[in-house]
Coordinates of C-alpha atoms and ligand atoms in Angstrom, one line a residue:
M1 CA 12.2 -20.7 23.6
L2 CA 9.4 -19.0 21.7
C3 CA 10.1 -16.4 19.1
S4 CA 7.1 -14.3 18.2
V5 CA 6.9 -11.8 15.4
K6 CA 4.3 -9.2 15.9
Q7 CA 5.5 -5.9 14.7
P8 CA 4.2 -4.3 11.5
R9 CA 6.6 -4.4 8.6
S10 CA 9.7 -4.6 10.7
T11 CA 12.7 -6.7 9.8
F12 CA 13.3 -9.4 12.3
T13 CA 16.1 -12.0 12.4
C14 CA 15.1 -15.0 14.5
S15 CA 18.6 -16.5 14.4
D16 CA 19.8 -14.4 17.3
L17 CA 17.2 -15.8 19.5
M18 CA 17.6 -19.5 18.6
P19 CA 19.5 -21.8 20.9
R20 CA 22.8 -23.3 19.8
N21 CA 23.2 -27.0 19.1
R22 CA 25.8 -29.4 20.4
L23 CA 28.2 -28.0 17.7
G24 CA 27.5 -24.5 19.1
L25 CA 25.7 -23.4 16.0
K26 CA 22.7 -21.1 15.7
P27 CA 20.1 -21.4 13.0
Q28 CA 20.6 -19.3 9.9
I29 CA 17.3 -17.6 8.9
S30 CA 16.8 -14.9 6.4
S31 CA 15.4 -11.6 7.5
L32 CA 11.7 -12.0 8.0
P33 CA 9.4 -9.2 7.0
A34 CA 6.9 -9.4 9.8
I35 CA 3.3 -8.7 9.4
A36 CA 0.9 -6.8 11.5
N37 CA -1.6 -8.7 13.6
R38 CA -0.2 -12.0 12.7
K39 CA 1.6 -13.9 15.4
R40 CA 4.3 -16.3 14.2
V41 CA 5.5 -18.9 16.6
F42 CA 8.8 -20.8 16.2
P43 CA 9.0 -23.7 18.6
S44 CA 12.6 -24.5 19.5
N45 CA 12.1 -28.2 19.8
V46 CA 11.4 -28.8 16.1
F47 CA 14.3 -29.2 13.8
V48 CA 14.6 -29.6 10.1
R49 CA 17.6 -30.8 8.1
R50 CA 16.8 -29.6 4.6
P51 CA 16.5 -26.1 3.2
L52 CA 13.0 -25.0 4.1
F53 CA 10.8 -22.4 2.5
L54 CA 7.7 -21.3 4.1
S55 CA 5.1 -19.1 2.5
L56 CA 2.2 -17.4 4.2
K57 CA -1.3 -18.0 2.9
D58 CA -1.5 -14.2 2.4
Q59 CA 0.2 -14.1 -1.0
S60 CA 0.5 -10.3 -1.1
L61 CA 2.8 -10.5 1.9
P62 CA 5.1 -13.5 1.3
V63 CA 7.4 -14.6 4.0
E64 CA 10.3 -16.8 3.1
C65 CA 12.1 -18.5 5.9
R66 CA 15.2 -20.5 5.0
A67 CA 17.0 -23.0 7.2
Y68 CA 20.1 -25.2 6.7
E69 CA 20.8 -28.5 8.2
A70 CA 24.2 -27.7 9.7
D71 CA 22.5 -25.1 11.8
V72 CA 19.9 -27.4 12.9
S73 CA 17.2 -24.8 12.3
Q74 CA 13.8 -24.8 13.6
P75 CA 11.1 -22.6 12.2
V76 CA 8.8 -25.1 10.8
N77 CA 5.4 -24.5 12.3
V78 CA 4.8 -21.1 10.7
D79 CA 1.3 -21.4 9.2
F80 CA 1.9 -25.0 8.2
P81 CA -1.1 -26.8 7.0
A82 CA -2.2 -29.0 10.0
E83 CA -1.7 -32.3 8.2
K84 CA 2.0 -31.4 7.4
A85 CA 3.0 -30.3 10.9
P86 CA 4.1 -33.3 13.0
S87 CA 1.9 -33.4 16.1
E88 CA 3.4 -32.6 19.4
A89 CA 2.8 -36.1 20.6
A90 CA 4.5 -37.7 17.6
Q91 CA 7.5 -35.3 18.1
R92 CA 7.7 -36.2 21.7
L93 CA 7.6 -39.9 20.9
K94 CA 10.3 -39.5 18.3
I95 CA 12.5 -37.7 20.8
S96 CA 11.9 -40.3 23.5
V97 CA 12.9 -43.0 21.1
Y98 CA 16.1 -41.1 20.2
F99 CA 16.9 -40.6 23.9
A100 CA 16.2 -44.2 24.9
T101 CA 18.3 -45.5 22.0
W102 CA 21.1 -43.1 22.7
W103 CA 21.3 -44.1 26.5
A104 CA 20.9 -47.8 25.8
L105 CA 23.7 -47.7 23.2
N106 CA 25.9 -45.7 25.5
V107 CA 25.4 -48.1 28.4
V108 CA 26.3 -51.1 26.1
F109 CA 29.3 -49.3 24.8
N110 CA 30.6 -48.5 28.3
I111 CA 30.1 -52.0 29.5
Y112 CA 31.9 -53.7 26.6
N113 CA 34.6 -51.0 26.6
K114 CA 35.4 -51.7 30.3
K115 CA 35.2 -55.5 29.8
V116 CA 37.7 -55.2 26.9
L117 CA 40.0 -52.8 28.9
N118 CA 40.0 -55.1 31.9
A119 CA 41.3 -58.0 29.8
F120 CA 43.3 -56.0 27.3
P121 CA 44.6 -52.7 28.8
Y122 CA 45.5 -50.9 25.6
P123 CA 43.2 -47.9 25.5
W124 CA 44.9 -46.2 22.5
L125 CA 44.2 -49.2 20.3
T126 CA 40.6 -49.6 21.5
S127 CA 40.0 -45.9 20.9
T128 CA 41.4 -46.3 17.4
L129 CA 39.3 -49.3 16.7
S130 CA 36.1 -47.5 17.7
L131 CA 36.9 -44.7 15.3
A132 CA 37.9 -47.3 12.6
A133 CA 34.6 -49.1 13.0
G134 CA 32.6 -45.9 12.7
S135 CA 34.5 -44.8 9.6
L136 CA 34.1 -48.2 8.0
I137 CA 30.4 -48.4 8.7
M138 CA 29.9 -44.9 7.2
L139 CA 32.1 -45.5 4.1
I140 CA 30.1 -48.7 3.4
S141 CA 26.8 -46.9 3.9
W142 CA 27.9 -44.1 1.5
A143 CA 29.3 -46.6 -1.1
T144 CA 26.1 -48.7 -1.1
R145 CA 23.9 -45.5 -1.0
M146 CA 22.3 -46.6 2.3
A147 CA 23.1 -43.1 3.4
E148 CA 23.6 -40.1 1.2
A149 CA 27.3 -39.1 1.1
P150 CA 27.9 -35.4 2.1
K151 CA 29.2 -32.9 -0.4
T152 CA 32.4 -31.6 1.2
D153 CA 35.2 -29.4 0.0
F154 CA 38.7 -28.6 1.2
E155 CA 37.4 -25.8 3.3
F156 CA 35.1 -28.1 5.1
W157 CA 37.9 -30.5 6.1
K158 CA 40.1 -27.6 7.0
T159 CA 37.6 -26.3 9.5
L160 CA 36.9 -29.8 10.7
F161 CA 40.6 -30.4 11.6
P162 CA 40.7 -28.6 15.0
V163 CA 37.4 -30.2 15.9
A164 CA 38.8 -33.6 15.1
V165 CA 42.0 -32.9 17.1
A166 CA 39.9 -32.0 20.1
H167 CA 37.5 -35.0 19.6
T168 CA 40.5 -37.3 19.3
I169 CA 42.1 -36.0 22.5
G170 CA 38.8 -36.1 24.4
H171 CA 38.0 -39.7 23.2
V172 CA 41.4 -41.2 23.9
A173 CA 41.7 -39.4 27.3
A174 CA 38.3 -40.8 28.4
T175 CA 39.3 -44.3 27.3
V176 CA 42.7 -44.0 29.1
S177 CA 40.7 -42.9 32.2
M178 CA 38.4 -45.9 32.0
S179 CA 41.3 -48.2 31.7
K180 CA 42.6 -47.0 35.1
V181 CA 39.4 -46.3 37.1
A182 CA 35.8 -47.5 37.4
V183 CA 33.5 -46.5 34.5
S184 CA 31.3 -44.8 37.1
F185 CA 34.1 -42.6 38.4
T186 CA 35.1 -41.5 34.9
H187 CA 31.5 -40.5 34.2
I188 CA 31.1 -38.7 37.5
I189 CA 34.2 -36.5 36.6
K190 CA 32.8 -36.1 33.1
S191 CA 29.6 -34.7 34.5
G192 CA 31.8 -31.7 35.4
E193 CA 32.1 -30.7 31.7
P194 CA 29.8 -27.6 32.1
A195 CA 32.3 -26.2 34.6
F196 CA 35.1 -26.4 32.0
S197 CA 32.8 -24.9 29.4
V198 CA 32.0 -21.8 31.6
L199 CA 35.6 -21.4 32.8
V200 CA 37.1 -21.6 29.3
S201 CA 34.4 -19.3 27.9
R202 CA 34.9 -16.8 30.7
F203 CA 38.7 -16.7 30.9
L204 CA 39.8 -17.6 27.4
L205 CA 37.0 -16.1 25.3
G206 CA 35.9 -13.3 27.7
E207 CA 32.3 -14.4 27.6
S208 CA 30.2 -13.6 30.7
F209 CA 27.2 -15.5 32.1
P210 CA 24.3 -14.7 34.4
I211 CA 25.1 -15.2 38.1
P212 CA 22.9 -18.4 38.4
V213 CA 25.2 -20.1 35.9
Y214 CA 28.3 -19.4 38.0
L215 CA 26.4 -20.5 41.1
S216 CA 25.5 -23.8 39.5
L217 CA 29.2 -24.5 39.2
V218 CA 29.5 -24.7 43.0
P219 CA 27.6 -28.1 43.3
I220 CA 29.3 -29.4 40.1
I221 CA 32.8 -28.7 41.3
G222 CA 32.0 -29.5 44.9
G223 CA 30.3 -32.8 44.0
C224 CA 33.0 -33.9 41.6
S225 CA 35.7 -33.1 44.2
L226 CA 33.8 -34.9 47.0
A227 CA 33.4 -38.0 44.7
A228 CA 37.1 -37.8 43.7
V229 CA 38.5 -37.6 47.3
T230 CA 36.3 -40.4 48.5
E231 CA 36.8 -42.7 45.5
L232 CA 38.0 -46.0 46.9
N233 CA 40.0 -46.9 43.7
F234 CA 41.3 -43.5 42.9
N235 CA 44.0 -43.3 40.3
M236 CA 45.6 -40.0 39.2
I237 CA 45.9 -41.0 35.5
G238 CA 42.2 -42.1 35.5
F239 CA 41.2 -38.8 37.1
M240 CA 43.4 -36.6 34.8
G241 CA 42.1 -38.6 31.7
A242 CA 38.5 -37.6 32.5
M243 CA 39.5 -34.0 33.2
I244 CA 41.5 -33.7 29.9
S245 CA 38.5 -35.3 28.1
N246 CA 36.2 -32.6 29.6
L247 CA 38.6 -29.8 28.5
A248 CA 39.1 -31.3 25.0
F249 CA 35.3 -31.6 24.5
V250 CA 34.8 -28.0 25.4
F251 CA 37.3 -27.0 22.8
R252 CA 35.6 -29.4 20.3
N253 CA 32.4 -27.4 20.8
I254 CA 34.1 -24.1 20.5
F255 CA 35.9 -25.1 17.2
S256 CA 32.7 -26.5 15.9
K257 CA 30.8 -23.3 16.6
R258 CA 33.5 -21.2 14.9
G259 CA 34.3 -23.4 11.9
M260 CA 30.9 -24.8 10.9
K261 CA 28.8 -21.7 10.8
G262 CA 26.7 -21.7 7.7
K263 CA 27.9 -25.1 6.5
S264 CA 25.3 -27.6 5.3
I265 CA 25.7 -31.1 6.6
S266 CA 23.5 -33.5 8.6
G267 CA 24.4 -34.5 12.1
M268 CA 25.0 -38.1 11.0
N269 CA 27.4 -37.2 8.2
Y270 CA 29.1 -34.6 10.3
Y271 CA 29.9 -37.2 12.9
A272 CA 31.0 -39.6 10.2
C273 CA 33.5 -37.1 8.8
L274 CA 34.7 -36.3 12.3
S275 CA 35.4 -40.1 12.9
I276 CA 37.3 -40.4 9.7
M277 CA 39.5 -37.4 10.4
S278 CA 40.0 -38.4 14.0
L279 CA 41.0 -41.9 13.0
L280 CA 43.7 -40.5 10.6
I281 CA 45.0 -38.2 13.4
L282 CA 45.0 -40.9 16.1
A283 CA 46.4 -44.0 14.3
P284 CA 50.1 -42.8 14.1
F285 CA 50.1 -41.9 17.8
T286 CA 48.5 -45.3 18.7
F287 CA 51.3 -47.1 17.0
A288 CA 53.9 -44.9 18.7
V289 CA 52.5 -45.1 22.2
E290 CA 51.5 -48.8 22.3
G291 CA 52.6 -50.7 19.1
P292 CA 52.1 -54.1 17.6
Q293 CA 54.4 -56.0 20.0
L294 CA 52.4 -55.1 23.1
W295 CA 49.1 -55.7 21.3
A296 CA 50.1 -59.1 20.1
A297 CA 51.1 -60.3 23.6
G298 CA 48.1 -58.6 25.2
W299 CA 45.7 -60.1 22.6
K300 CA 47.0 -63.6 23.2
Q301 CA 46.6 -63.3 26.9
A302 CA 43.1 -61.9 26.6
L303 CA 42.1 -64.7 24.3
T304 CA 43.5 -67.3 26.7
Q305 CA 41.7 -65.7 29.7
I306 CA 38.3 -64.9 28.0
G307 CA 38.2 -67.2 25.0
P308 CA 36.8 -66.4 21.6
N309 CA 34.1 -64.1 23.1
F310 CA 36.8 -61.5 23.6
I311 CA 36.7 -60.8 19.9
W312 CA 33.0 -60.1 20.1
W313 CA 33.5 -57.7 23.0
V314 CA 36.0 -55.8 20.9
V315 CA 33.6 -55.6 18.0
A316 CA 30.8 -54.6 20.3
Q317 CA 32.7 -51.8 22.0
S318 CA 33.8 -50.4 18.6
V319 CA 30.4 -50.6 16.9
F320 CA 28.4 -49.3 19.8
Y321 CA 30.8 -46.4 20.2
H322 CA 29.9 -45.3 16.7
L323 CA 26.2 -46.0 17.1
Y324 CA 25.7 -44.1 20.3
N325 CA 27.6 -41.1 19.0
Q326 CA 25.7 -41.2 15.7
V327 CA 22.4 -41.3 17.4
S328 CA 23.4 -38.4 19.7
Y329 CA 24.4 -36.3 16.7
M330 CA 21.2 -37.3 14.9
S331 CA 19.1 -36.4 17.9
L332 CA 20.6 -32.9 17.7
D333 CA 18.6 -32.5 14.5
Q334 CA 15.5 -32.9 16.6
I335 CA 16.1 -31.2 19.9
S336 CA 17.3 -28.0 21.4
P337 CA 20.8 -27.8 23.0
L338 CA 19.1 -27.4 26.4
T339 CA 17.2 -30.7 26.0
F340 CA 20.3 -32.3 24.7
S341 CA 22.4 -31.3 27.7
V342 CA 19.6 -32.6 30.1
G343 CA 19.6 -35.8 28.0
N344 CA 23.4 -36.1 28.3
T345 CA 23.2 -35.8 32.1
M346 CA 20.5 -38.5 32.3
K347 CA 22.8 -40.6 30.1
R348 CA 25.5 -40.3 32.6
I349 CA 23.2 -41.4 35.4
S350 CA 22.2 -44.5 33.4
V351 CA 25.9 -45.3 32.8
I352 CA 27.0 -44.7 36.4
V353 CA 24.1 -46.8 37.9
S354 CA 24.3 -49.6 35.4
S355 CA 28.1 -49.9 35.5
I356 CA 28.1 -49.9 39.4
I357 CA 25.6 -52.8 39.2
I358 CA 27.3 -54.8 36.5
F359 CA 30.9 -54.4 37.7
H360 CA 29.9 -54.5 41.4
T361 CA 31.8 -51.3 41.9
P362 CA 32.2 -50.6 45.6
V363 CA 30.6 -47.2 46.5
Q364 CA 30.7 -45.4 49.8
P365 CA 27.6 -43.4 50.7
V366 CA 29.7 -40.2 50.8
N367 CA 31.0 -41.0 47.3
A368 CA 27.5 -41.5 46.0
L369 CA 26.5 -38.2 47.6
G370 CA 29.3 -36.4 45.7
A371 CA 28.1 -37.9 42.5
A372 CA 24.5 -36.9 43.2
I373 CA 25.5 -33.3 44.0
A374 CA 27.6 -33.1 40.8
I375 CA 24.7 -34.4 38.7
L376 CA 22.2 -32.1 40.4
G377 CA 24.6 -29.2 39.6
T378 CA 24.6 -30.1 35.9
F379 CA 20.8 -29.9 36.0
L380 CA 20.9 -26.5 37.6
Y381 CA 23.5 -25.4 35.1
S382 CA 21.3 -26.4 32.2
Q383 CA 18.3 -24.5 33.7
A384 CA 20.4 -21.4 34.5
K385 CA 21.7 -21.4 30.9
Q386 CA 18.2 -21.4 29.5
Ligands
3PG401 C1 34.7 -41.4 24.6 O1 35.3 -42.4 24.6 O2 34.8 -40.6 23.7 C2 33.9 -41.0 25.8 O3 33.5 -42.1 26.5 C3 32.9 -40.1 25.4 O4 32.1 -39.8 26.5 P1 30.7 -39.0 26.3 O5 30.3 -39.1 24.9 O6 29.8 -39.6 27.3 O7 31.1 -37.6 26.7

């Protein structure tokens, strides 16, 4: 999206025109006194994470443009000296690297997660371990100053709480789903998340959307339904887990949007705080639902079946879960929500295809057709939302 300021001496707030990020936040930009005959262009694909001040070369008519990292703001190319503005090619390369890393980490996570769940079917514990690994990695990074610790207050953690509850439910529900059905099936159902987003926004929040957005839900819902009814290893808990995960992640985005407006924190630190809080929420439930006795017996059996490699699988699924999420939140500092949602759909395709190959998942042609229609629908949805 381009935002051009042309009018003489008018006051113009670009924030209203900026797309929202994964957390549902818009950029916060001070009112911009616009100047006659000078076109200012704000590309939506360039993000900054630090407060940013831009001054025009024309000193008599200063323009100050301020952006904060929680809002993943963008206006960086306003009369920037050429040597300071990253070239489009460099920016594209950077985004490609983020995407490739994000998808690769996600594929590795999904494979090890399923390998662990096949041998050790305790999804509540494995979900907790993923959050614990992420929390530990970030606490060590902050303590050793490898990463700058965020400055947070009670208000921050209070607004994070509902986000963390939704994140926890979405995470554990997806893991329970993957413990019952094929990874590919969970991700086909999870590609229906935009449908949940529109339905919740429409019926609970009273938001309305352009007709093409509603139309794009037809292939999403139709494709997911076709894939579900033709799934050879259908399991109701697995199906419901993926559906609950979709619903929970929609609420996670809504709470993020409401609670984090105007807060200043990077994507990486935001996700770290989310992991820590989710871990604290999930741990007691994990003990209540599964518990050490089941884990001890299951662990022994898994070690007997797989050997010592099983421990590395658990480590890999935990660490890669954190890494892929961290990269996805970091990439939000670089890309628009639209690009992000297209990237997320591509990620699902990589996971679906690679897991079918690796686990030799039986797929009927009609089942693959359902998946393809659903994925196509999510593309159409992202275009219609543009
Ligand atoms: C989880 O365990 O949280 C899910 O696998 C998340 O899936 P997603 O990040 O692909 O939505």
